[in-house]
GROMACS .gro file of N, CA, C and O in nm:
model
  276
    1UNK      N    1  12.449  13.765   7.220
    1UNK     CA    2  12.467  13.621   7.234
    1UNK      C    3  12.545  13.572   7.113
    1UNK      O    4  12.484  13.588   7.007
    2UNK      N    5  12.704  13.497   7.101
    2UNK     CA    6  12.733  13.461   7.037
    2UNK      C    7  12.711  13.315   6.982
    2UNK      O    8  12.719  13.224   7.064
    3UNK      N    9  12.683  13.281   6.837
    3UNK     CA   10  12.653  13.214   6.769
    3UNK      C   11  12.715  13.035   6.860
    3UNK      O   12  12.638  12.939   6.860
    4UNK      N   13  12.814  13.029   6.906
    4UNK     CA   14  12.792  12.891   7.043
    4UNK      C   15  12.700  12.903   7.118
    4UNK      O   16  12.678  12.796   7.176
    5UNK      N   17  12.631  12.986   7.148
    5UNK     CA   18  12.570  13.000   7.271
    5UNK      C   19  12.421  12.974   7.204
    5UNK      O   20  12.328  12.998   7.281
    6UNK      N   21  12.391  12.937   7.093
    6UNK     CA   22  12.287  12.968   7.003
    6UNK      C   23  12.244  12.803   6.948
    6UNK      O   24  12.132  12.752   6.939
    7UNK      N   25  12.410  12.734   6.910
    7UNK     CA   26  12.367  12.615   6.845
    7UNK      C   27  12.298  12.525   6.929
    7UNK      O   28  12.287  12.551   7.048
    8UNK      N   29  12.230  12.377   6.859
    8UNK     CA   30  12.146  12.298   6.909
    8UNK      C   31  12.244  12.190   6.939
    8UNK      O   32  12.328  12.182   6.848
    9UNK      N   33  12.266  12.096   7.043
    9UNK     CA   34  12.369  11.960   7.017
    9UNK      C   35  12.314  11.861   6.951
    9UNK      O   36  12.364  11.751   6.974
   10UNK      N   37  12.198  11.866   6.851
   10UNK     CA   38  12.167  11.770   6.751
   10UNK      C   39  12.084  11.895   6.579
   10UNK      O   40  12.000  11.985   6.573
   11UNK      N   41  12.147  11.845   6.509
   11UNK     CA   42  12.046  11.946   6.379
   11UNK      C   43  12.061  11.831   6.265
   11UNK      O   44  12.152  11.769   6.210
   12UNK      N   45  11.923  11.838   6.261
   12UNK     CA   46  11.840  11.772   6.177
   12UNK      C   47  11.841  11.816   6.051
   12UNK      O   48  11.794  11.916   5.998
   13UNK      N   49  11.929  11.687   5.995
   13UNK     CA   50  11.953  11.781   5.787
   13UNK      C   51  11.822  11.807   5.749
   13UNK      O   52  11.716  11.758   5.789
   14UNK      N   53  11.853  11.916   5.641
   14UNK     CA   54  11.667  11.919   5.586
   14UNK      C   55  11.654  11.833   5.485
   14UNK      O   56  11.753  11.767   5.454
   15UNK      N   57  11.558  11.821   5.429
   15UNK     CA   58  11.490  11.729   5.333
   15UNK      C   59  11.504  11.821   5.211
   15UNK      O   60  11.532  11.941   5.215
   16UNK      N   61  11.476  11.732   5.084
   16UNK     CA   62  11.522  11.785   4.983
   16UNK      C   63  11.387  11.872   4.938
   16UNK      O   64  11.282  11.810   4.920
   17UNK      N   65  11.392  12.018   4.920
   17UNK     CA   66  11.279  12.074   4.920
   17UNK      C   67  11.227  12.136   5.060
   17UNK      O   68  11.129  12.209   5.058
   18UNK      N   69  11.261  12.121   5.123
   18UNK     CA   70  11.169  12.098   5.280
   18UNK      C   71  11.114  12.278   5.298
   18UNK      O   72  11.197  12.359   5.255
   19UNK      N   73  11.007  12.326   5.345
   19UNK     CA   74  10.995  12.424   5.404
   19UNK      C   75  11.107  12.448   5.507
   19UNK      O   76  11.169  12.355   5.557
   20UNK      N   77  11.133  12.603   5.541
   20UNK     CA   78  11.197  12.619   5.661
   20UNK      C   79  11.084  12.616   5.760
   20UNK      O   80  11.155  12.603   5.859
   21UNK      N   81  11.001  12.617   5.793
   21UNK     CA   82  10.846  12.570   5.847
   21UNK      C   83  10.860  12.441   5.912
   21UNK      O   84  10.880  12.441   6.034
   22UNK      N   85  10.853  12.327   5.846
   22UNK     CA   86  10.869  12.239   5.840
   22UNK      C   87  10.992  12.192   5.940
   22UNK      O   88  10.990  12.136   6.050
   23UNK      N   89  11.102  12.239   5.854
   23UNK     CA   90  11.246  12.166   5.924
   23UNK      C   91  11.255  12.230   6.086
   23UNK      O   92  11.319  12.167   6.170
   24UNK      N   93  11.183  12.363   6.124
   24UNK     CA   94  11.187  12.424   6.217
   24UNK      C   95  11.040  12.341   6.326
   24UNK      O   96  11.021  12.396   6.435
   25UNK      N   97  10.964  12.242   6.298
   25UNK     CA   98  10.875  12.170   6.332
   25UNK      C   99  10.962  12.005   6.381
   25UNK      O  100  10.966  11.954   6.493
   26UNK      N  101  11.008  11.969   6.283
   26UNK     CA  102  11.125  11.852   6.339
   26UNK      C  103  11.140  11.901   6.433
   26UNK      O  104  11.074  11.880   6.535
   27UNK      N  105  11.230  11.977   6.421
   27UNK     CA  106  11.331  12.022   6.559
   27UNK      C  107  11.235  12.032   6.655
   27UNK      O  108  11.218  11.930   6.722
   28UNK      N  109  11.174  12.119   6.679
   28UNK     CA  110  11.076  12.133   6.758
   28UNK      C  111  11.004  11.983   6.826
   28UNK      O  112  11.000  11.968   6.948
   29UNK      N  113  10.962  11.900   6.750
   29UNK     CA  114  10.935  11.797   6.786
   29UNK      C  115  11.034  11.691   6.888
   29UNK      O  116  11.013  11.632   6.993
   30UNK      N  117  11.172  11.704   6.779
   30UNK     CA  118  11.237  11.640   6.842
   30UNK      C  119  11.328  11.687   6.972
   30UNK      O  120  11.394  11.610   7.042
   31UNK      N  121  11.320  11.802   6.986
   31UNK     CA  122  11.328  11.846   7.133
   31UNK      C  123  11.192  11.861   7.248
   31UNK      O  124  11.217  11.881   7.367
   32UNK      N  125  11.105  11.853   7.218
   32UNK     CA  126  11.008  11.782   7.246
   32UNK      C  127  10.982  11.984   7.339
   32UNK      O  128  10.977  12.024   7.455
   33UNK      N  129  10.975  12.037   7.225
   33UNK     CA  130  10.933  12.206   7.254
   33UNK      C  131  10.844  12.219   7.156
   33UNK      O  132  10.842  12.143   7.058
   34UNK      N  133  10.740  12.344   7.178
   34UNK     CA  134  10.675  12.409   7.077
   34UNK      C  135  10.745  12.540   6.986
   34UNK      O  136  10.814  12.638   7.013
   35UNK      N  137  10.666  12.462   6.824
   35UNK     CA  138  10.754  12.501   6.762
   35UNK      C  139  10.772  12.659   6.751
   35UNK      O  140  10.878  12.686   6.694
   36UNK      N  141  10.700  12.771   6.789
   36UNK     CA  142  10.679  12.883   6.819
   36UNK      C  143  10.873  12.924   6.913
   36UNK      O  144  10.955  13.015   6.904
   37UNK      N  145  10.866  12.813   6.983
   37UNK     CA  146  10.978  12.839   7.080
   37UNK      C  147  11.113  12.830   7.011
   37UNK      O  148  11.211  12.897   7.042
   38UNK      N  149  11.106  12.707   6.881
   38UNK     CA  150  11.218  12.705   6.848
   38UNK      C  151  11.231  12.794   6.735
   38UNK      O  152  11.347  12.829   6.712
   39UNK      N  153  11.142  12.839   6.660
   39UNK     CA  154  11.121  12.939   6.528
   39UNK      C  155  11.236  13.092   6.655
   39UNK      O  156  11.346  13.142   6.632
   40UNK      N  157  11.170  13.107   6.740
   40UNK     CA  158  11.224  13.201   6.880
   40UNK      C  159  11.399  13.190   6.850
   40UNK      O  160  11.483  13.259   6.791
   41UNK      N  161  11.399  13.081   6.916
   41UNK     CA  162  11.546  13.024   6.925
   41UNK      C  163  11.646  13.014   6.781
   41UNK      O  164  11.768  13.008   6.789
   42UNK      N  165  11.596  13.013   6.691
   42UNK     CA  166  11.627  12.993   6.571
   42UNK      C  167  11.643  13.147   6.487
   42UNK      O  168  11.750  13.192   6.447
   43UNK      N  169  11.524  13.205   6.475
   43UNK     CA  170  11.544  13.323   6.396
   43UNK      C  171  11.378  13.405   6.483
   43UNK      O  172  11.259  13.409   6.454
   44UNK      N  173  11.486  13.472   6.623
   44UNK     CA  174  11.387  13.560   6.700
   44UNK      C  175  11.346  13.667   6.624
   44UNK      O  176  11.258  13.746   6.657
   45UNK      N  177  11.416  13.670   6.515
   45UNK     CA  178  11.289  13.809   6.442
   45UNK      C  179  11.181  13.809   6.380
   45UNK      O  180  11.098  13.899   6.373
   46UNK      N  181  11.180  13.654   6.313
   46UNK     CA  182  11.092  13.633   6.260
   46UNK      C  183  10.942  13.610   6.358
   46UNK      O  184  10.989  13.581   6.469
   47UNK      N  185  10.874  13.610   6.364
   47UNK     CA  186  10.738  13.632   6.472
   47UNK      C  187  10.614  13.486   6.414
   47UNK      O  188  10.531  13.430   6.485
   48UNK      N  189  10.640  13.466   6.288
   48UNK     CA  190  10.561  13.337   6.258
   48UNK      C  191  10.612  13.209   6.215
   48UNK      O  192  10.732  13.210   6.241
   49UNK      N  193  10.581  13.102   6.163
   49UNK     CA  194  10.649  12.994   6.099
   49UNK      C  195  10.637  13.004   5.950
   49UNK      O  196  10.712  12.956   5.866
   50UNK      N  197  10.499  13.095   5.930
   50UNK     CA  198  10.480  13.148   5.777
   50UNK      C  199  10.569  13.261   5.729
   50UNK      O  200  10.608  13.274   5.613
   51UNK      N  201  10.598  13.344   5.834
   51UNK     CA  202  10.690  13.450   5.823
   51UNK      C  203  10.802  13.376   5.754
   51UNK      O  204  10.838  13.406   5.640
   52UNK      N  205  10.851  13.287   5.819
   52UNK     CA  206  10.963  13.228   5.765
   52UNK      C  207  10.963  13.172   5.668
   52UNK      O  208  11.079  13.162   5.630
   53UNK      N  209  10.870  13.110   5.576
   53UNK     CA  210  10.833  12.994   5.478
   53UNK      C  211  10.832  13.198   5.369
   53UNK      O  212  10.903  13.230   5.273
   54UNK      N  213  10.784  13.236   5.401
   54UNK     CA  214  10.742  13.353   5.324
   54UNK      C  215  10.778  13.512   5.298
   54UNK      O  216  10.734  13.579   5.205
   55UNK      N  217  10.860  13.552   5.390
   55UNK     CA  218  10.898  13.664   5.411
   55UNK      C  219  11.033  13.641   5.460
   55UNK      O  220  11.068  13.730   5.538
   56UNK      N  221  11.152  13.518   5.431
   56UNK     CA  222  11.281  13.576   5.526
   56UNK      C  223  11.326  13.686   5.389
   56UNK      O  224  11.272  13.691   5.279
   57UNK      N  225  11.412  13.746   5.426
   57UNK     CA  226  11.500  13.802   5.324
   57UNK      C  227  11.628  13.769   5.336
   57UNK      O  228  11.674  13.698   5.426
   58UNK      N  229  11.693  13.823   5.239
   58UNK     CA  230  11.852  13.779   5.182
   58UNK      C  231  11.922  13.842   5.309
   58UNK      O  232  11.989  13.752   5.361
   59UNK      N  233  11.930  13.912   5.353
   59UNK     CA  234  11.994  13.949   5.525
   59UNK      C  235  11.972  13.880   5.623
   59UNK      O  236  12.039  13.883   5.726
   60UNK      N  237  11.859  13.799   5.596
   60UNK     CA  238  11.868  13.715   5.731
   60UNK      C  239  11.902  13.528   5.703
   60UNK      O  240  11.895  13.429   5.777
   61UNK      N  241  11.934  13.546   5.579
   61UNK     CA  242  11.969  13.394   5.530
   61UNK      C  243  12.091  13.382   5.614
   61UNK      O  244  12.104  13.260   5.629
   62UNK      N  245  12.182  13.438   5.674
   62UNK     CA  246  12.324  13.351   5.710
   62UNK      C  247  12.269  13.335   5.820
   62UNK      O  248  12.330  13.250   5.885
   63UNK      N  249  12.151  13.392   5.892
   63UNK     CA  250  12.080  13.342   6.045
   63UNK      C  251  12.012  13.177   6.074
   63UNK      O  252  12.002  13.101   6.171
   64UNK      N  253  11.972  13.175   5.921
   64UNK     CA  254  11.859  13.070   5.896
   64UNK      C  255  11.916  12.977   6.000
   64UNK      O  256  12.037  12.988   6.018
   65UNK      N  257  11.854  12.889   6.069
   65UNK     CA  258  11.841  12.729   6.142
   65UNK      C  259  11.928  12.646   6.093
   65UNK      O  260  11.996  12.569   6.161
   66UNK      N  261  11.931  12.656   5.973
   66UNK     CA  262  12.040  12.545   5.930
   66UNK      C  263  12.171  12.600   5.945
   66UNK      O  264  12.243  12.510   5.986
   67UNK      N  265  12.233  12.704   5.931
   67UNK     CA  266  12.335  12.774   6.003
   67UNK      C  267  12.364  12.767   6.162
   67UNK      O  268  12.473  12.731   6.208
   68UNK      N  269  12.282  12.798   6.219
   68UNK     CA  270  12.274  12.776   6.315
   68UNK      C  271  12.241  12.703   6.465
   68UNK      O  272  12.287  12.697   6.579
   69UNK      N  273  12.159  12.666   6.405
   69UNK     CA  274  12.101  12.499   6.525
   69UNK      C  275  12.164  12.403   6.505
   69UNK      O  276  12.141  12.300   6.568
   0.00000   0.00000   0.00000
């Protein structure tokens, strides 16, 4: 799946500080999905929302949500 086929037609700047947790919960909200679905949609490798707040690594930073959604 190439990276068009991936973006969101609205992304929500993050906040200064913000968890990726968090900014991945906006979204979620404001597409009116659970956030499990968009963490999915966002960075499918990751498997939690803590995973992400806690475990991404430097290989998967150009994936991150804000790149991409």
């Amino acid at each position: 799946m190439g990276l068009s086929a991936r973006q969101l037609p609205v992304s929500l700047a993050p906040y200064p500080d913000e968890l990726l947790s968090s900014w991945i919960i906006r979204h979620a909200a404001f597409y009116a999905v659970p956030p499990l679905a968009m963490l999915q949609h966002c960075l499918p490798e990751i498997q939690s929302l803590r995973t992400a707040d806690l475990d991404i690594t430097e290989s998967q930073v150009p994936h991150r949500p804000y790149v991409l959604c």
